[in-house]
Coordinates of N, CA and C in Angstrom, one line a residue:
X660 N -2.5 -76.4 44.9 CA -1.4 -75.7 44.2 C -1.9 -74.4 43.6
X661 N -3.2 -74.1 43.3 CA -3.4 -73.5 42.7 C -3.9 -72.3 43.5
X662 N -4.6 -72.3 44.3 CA -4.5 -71.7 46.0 C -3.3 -71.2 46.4
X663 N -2.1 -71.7 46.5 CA -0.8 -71.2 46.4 C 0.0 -70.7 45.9
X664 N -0.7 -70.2 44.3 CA 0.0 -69.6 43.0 C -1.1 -68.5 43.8
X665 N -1.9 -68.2 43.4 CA -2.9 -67.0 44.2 C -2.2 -65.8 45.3
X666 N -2.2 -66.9 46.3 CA -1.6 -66.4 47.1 C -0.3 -65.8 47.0
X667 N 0.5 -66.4 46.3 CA 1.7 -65.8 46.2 C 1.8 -64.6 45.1
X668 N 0.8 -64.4 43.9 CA 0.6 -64.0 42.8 C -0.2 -62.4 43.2
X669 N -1.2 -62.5 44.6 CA -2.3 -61.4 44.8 C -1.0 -60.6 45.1
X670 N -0.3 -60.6 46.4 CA 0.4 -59.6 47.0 C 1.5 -58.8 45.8
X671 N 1.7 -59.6 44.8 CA 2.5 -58.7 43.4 C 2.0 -57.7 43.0
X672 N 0.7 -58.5 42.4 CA -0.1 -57.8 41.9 C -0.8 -56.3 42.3
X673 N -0.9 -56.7 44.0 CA -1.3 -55.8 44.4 C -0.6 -54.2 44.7
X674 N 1.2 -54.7 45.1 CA 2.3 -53.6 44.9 C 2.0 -53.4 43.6
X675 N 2.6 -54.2 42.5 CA 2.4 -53.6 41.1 C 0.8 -52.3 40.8
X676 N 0.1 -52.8 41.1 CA -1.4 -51.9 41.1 C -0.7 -50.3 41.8
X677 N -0.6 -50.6 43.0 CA -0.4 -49.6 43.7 C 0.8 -48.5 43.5
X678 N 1.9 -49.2 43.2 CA 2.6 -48.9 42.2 C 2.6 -47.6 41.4
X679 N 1.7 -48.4 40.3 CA 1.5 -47.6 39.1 C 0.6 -46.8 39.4
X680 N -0.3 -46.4 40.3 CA -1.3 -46.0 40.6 C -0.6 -44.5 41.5
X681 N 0.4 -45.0 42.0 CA 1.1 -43.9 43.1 C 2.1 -43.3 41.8
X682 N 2.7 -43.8 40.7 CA 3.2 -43.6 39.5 C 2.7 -42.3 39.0
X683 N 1.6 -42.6 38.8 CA 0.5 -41.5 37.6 C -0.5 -40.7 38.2
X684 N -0.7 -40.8 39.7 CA -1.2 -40.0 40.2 C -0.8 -38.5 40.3
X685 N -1.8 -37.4 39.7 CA -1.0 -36.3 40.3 C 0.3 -35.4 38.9
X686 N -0.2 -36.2 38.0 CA 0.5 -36.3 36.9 C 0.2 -35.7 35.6
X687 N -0.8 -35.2 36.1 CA -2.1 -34.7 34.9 C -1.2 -34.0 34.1
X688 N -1.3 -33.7 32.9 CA -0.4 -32.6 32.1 C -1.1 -31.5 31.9
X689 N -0.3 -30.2 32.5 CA -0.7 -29.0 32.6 C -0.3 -28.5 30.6
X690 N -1.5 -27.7 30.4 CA -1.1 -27.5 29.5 C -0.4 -26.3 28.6
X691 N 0.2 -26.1 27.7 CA 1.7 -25.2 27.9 C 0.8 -24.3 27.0
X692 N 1.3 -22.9 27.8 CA 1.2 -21.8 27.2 C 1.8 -20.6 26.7
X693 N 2.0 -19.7 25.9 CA 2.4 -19.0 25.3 C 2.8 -17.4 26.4
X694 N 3.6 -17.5 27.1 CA 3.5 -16.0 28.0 C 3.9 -14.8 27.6
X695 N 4.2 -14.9 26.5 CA 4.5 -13.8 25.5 C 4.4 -14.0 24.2
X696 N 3.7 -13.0 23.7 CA 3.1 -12.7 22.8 C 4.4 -12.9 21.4
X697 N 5.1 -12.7 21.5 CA 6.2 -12.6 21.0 C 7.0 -13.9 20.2
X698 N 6.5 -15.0 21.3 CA 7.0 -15.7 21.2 C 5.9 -16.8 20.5
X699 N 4.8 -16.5 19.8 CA 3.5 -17.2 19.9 C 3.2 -17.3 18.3
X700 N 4.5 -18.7 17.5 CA 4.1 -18.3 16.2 C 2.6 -18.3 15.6
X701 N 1.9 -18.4 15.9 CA 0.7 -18.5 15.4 C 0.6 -16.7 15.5
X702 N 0.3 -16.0 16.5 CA 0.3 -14.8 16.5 C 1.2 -14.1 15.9
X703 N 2.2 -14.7 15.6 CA 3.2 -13.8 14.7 C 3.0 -13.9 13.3
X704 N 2.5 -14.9 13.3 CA 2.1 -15.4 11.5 C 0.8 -14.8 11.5
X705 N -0.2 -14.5 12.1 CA -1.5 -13.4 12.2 C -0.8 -12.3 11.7
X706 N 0.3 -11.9 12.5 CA 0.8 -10.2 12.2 C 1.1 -10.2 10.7
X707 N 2.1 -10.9 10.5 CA 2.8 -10.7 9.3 C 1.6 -10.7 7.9
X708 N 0.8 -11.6 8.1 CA -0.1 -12.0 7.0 C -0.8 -10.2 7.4
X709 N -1.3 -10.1 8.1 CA -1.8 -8.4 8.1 C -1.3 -7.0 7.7
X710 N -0.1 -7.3 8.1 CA 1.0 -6.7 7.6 C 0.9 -6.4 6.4
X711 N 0.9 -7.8 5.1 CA 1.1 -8.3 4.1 C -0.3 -7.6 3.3
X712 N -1.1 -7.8 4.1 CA -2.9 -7.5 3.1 C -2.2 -5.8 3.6
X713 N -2.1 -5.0 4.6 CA -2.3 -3.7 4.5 C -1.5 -2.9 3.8
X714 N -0.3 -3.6 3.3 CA 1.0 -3.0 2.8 C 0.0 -3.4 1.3
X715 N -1.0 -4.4 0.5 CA -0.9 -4.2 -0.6 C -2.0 -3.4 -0.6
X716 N -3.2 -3.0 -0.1 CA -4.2 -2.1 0.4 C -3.5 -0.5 0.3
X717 N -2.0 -0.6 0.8 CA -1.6 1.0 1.1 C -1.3 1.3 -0.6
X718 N -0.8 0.1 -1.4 CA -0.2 0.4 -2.4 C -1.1 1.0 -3.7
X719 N -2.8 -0.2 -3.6 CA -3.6 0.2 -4.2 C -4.2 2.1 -4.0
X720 N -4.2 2.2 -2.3 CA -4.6 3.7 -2.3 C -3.4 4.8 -2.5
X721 N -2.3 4.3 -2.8 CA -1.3 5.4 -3.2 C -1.3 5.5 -4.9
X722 N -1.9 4.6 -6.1 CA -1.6 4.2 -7.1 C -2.9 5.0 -7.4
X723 N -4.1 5.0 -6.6 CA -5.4 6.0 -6.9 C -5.4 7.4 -6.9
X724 N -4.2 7.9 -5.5 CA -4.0 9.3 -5.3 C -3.4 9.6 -6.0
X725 N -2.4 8.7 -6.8 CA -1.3 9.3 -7.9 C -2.1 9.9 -9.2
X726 N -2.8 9.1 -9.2 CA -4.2 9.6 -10.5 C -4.9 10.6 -10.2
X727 N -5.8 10.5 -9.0 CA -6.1 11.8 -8.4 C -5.3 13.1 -8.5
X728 N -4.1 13.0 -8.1 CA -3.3 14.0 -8.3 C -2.8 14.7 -9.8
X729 N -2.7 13.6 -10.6 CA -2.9 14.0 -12.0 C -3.8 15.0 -12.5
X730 N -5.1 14.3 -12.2 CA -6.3 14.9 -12.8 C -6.2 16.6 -12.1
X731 N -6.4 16.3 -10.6 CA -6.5 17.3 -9.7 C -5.3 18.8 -10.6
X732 N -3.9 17.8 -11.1 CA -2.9 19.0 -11.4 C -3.8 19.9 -13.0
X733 N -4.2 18.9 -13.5 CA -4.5 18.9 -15.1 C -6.0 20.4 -14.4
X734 N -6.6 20.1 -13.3 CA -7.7 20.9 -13.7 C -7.4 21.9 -12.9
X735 N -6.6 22.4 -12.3 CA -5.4 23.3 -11.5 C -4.9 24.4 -12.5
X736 N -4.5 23.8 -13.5 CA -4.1 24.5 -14.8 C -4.9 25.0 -15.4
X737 N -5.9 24.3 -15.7 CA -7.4 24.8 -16.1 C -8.0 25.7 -15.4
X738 N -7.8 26.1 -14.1 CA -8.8 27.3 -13.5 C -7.5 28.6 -13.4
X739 N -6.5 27.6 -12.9 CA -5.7 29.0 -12.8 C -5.0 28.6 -11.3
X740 N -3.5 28.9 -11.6 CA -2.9 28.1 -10.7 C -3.2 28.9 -8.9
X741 N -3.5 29.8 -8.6 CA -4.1 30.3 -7.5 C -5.3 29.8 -7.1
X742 N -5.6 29.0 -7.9 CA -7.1 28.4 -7.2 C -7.5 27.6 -6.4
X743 N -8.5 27.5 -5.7 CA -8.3 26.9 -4.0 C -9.1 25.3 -4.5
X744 N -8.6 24.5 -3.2 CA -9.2 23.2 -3.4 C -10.5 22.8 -3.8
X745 N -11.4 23.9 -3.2 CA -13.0 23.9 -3.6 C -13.0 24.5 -5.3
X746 N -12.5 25.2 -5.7 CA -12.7 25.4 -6.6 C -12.2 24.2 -8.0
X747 N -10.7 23.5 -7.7 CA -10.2 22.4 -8.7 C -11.3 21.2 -8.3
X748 N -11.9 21.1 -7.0 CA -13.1 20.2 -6.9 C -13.9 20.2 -7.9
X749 N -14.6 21.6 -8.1 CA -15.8 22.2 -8.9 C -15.6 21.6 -9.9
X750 N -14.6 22.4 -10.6 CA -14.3 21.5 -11.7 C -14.0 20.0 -12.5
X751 N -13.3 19.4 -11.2 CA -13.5 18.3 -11.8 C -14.8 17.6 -11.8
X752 N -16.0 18.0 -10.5 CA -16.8 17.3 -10.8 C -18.1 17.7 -12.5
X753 N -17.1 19.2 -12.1 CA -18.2 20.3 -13.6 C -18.2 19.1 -14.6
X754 N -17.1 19.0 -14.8 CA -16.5 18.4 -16.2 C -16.3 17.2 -16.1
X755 N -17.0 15.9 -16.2 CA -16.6 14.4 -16.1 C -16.0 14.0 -17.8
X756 N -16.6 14.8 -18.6 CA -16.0 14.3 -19.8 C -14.6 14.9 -19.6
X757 N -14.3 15.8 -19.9 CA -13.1 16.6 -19.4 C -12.0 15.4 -18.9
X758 N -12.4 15.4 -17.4 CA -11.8 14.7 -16.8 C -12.4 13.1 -16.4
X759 N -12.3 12.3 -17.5 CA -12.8 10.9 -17.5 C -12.1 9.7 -16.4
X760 N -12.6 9.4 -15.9 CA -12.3 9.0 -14.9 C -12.5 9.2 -13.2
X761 N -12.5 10.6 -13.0 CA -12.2 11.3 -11.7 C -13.8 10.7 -10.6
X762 N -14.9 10.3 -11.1 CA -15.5 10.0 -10.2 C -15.3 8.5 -9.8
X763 N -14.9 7.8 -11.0 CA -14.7 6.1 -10.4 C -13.1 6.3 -9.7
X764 N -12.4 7.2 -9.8 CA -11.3 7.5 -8.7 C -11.9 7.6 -7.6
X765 N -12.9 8.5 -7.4 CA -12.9 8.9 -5.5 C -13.6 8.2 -5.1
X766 N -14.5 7.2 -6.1 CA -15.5 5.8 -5.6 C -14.6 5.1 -5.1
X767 N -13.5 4.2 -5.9 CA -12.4 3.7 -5.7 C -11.2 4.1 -4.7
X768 N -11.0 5.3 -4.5 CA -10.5 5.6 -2.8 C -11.4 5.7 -1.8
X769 N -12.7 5.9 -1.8 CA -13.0 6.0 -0.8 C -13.5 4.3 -0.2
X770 N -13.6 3.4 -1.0 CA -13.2 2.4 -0.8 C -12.3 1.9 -0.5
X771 N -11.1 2.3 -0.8 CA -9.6 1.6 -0.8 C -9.4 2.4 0.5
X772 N -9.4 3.5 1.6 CA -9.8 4.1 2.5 C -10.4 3.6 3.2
X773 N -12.1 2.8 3.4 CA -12.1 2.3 4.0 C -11.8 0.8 4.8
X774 N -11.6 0.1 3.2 CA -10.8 -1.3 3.8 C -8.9 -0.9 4.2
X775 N -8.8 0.1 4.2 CA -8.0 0.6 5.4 C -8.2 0.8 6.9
X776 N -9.0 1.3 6.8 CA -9.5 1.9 8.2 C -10.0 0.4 8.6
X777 N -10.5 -0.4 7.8 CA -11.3 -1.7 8.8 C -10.2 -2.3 8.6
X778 N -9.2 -2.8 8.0 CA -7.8 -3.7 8.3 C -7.1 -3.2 9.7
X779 N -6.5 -1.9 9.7 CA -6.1 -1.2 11.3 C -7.4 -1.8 12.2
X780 N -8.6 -2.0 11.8 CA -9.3 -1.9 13.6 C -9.2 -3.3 13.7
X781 N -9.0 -4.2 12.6 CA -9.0 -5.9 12.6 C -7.8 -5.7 13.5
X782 N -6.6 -5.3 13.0 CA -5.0 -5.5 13.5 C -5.4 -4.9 15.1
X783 N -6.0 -4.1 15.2 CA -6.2 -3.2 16.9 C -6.6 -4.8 17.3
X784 N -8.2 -5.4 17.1 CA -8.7 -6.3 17.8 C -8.1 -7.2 17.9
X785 N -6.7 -7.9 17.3 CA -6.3 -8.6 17.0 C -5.0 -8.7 18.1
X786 N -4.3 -8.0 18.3 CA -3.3 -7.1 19.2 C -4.3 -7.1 20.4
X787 N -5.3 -6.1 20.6 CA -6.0 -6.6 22.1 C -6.3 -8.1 22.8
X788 N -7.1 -9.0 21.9 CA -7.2 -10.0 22.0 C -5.8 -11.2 22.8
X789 N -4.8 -10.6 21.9 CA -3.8 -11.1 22.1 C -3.2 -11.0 23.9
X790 N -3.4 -9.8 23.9 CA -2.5 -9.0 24.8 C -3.8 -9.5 26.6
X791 N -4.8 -9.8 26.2 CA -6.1 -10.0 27.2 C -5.5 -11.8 27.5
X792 N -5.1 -12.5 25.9 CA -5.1 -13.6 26.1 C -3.8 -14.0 27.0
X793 N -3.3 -13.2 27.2 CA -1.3 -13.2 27.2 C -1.1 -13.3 29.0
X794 N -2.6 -11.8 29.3 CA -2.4 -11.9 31.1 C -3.1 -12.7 31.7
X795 N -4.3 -14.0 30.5 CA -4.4 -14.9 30.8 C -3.5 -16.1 31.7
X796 N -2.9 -16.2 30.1 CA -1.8 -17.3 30.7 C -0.9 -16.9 31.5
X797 N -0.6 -15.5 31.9 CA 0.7 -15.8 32.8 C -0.4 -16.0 34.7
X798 N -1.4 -15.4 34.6 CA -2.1 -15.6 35.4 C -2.1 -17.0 35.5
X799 N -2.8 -17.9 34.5 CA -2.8 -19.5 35.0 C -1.4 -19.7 35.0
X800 N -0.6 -19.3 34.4 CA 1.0 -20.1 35.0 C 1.8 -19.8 36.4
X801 N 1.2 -18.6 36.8 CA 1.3 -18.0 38.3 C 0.7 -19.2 39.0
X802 N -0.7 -19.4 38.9 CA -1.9 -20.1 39.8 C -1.1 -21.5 39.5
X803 N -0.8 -22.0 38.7 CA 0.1 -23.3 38.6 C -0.6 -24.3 37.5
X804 N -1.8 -23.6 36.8 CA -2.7 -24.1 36.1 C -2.4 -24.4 34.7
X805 N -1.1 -23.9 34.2 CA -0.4 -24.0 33.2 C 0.6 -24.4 33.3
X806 N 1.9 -24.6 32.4 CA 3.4 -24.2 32.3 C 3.5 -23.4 30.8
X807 N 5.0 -22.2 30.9 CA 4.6 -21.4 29.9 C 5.5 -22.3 28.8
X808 N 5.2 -22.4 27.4 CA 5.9 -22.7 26.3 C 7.5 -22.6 26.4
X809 N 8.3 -23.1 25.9 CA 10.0 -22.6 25.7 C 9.8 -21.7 24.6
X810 N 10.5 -20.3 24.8 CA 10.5 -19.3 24.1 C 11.4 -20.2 22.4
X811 N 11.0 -19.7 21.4 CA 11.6 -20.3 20.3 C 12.8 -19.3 19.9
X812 N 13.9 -20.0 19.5 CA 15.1 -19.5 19.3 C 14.8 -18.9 17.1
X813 N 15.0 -17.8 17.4 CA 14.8 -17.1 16.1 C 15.7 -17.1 15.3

């Protein structure tokens, strides 16, 4: 009897196997990618946050030139209002008491200046990277090696 359960039990077993095996083959999950940049919150949330640091970066170097420009007017007046930019320079470096402050100004912009200039080359690298990773994926989604993301509804 038990020879009989077997026999009748193998050939199930065996569809079922085959079955599931013809099921899942071939089934691998391609993995989804982003074909536009646009569409790629993570990269958009990169931008914005950059956006965010350069806009308060712009505000610190506009809030330095405004001072600059103060002092600059104050020692303008002092030489004589025809006087050329080398000369309201001279001055203000002649005279630090005079003009208190004016060198930890141009320390302080030429700082606030450069973490400008390095935020823009961040945002450039950031943007190329992007745009290299982008003809990635549409390449693998051409080749079949991908599928691209559903664009998100904004």
């Amino acid at each position: 009897m038990e020879k009989k359960r077997i026999q009748i039990i193998a050939p199930f077993a065996a569809v079922a196997c085959l079955l599931a095996f013809a099921a899942f083959e071939g089934c691998e999950r391609k993995p989804e990618v982003h074909v536009s940049r646009g569409s790629d919150p993570a990269y958009t949330k990169e931008l914005k946050d950059q956006a965010a640091q350069q806009t308060r970066t712009a505000v610190a170097l506009a809030k330095i030139t405004r001072q600059m420009d103060m002092l600059k007017a104050r020692a303008r007046r002092a030489v004589g209002e025809d006087a050329t930019e080398e000369q309201i320079k001279a001055e203000l470096d002649g005279n630090p008491a005079k003009y208190a402050g004016w060198r930890q100004l141009v320390v302080a912009h030429a700082k606030a200046s450069a973490r400008a200039e390095k935020e823009l080359a961040d945002v450039r690298g950031i943007v190329r990277r992007r745009i290299e990773k982008e003809a990635a994926d549409q390449r693998a989604v051409a080749q079949g090696k991908a599928t691209a993301a559903p664009v998100a509804s904004k």
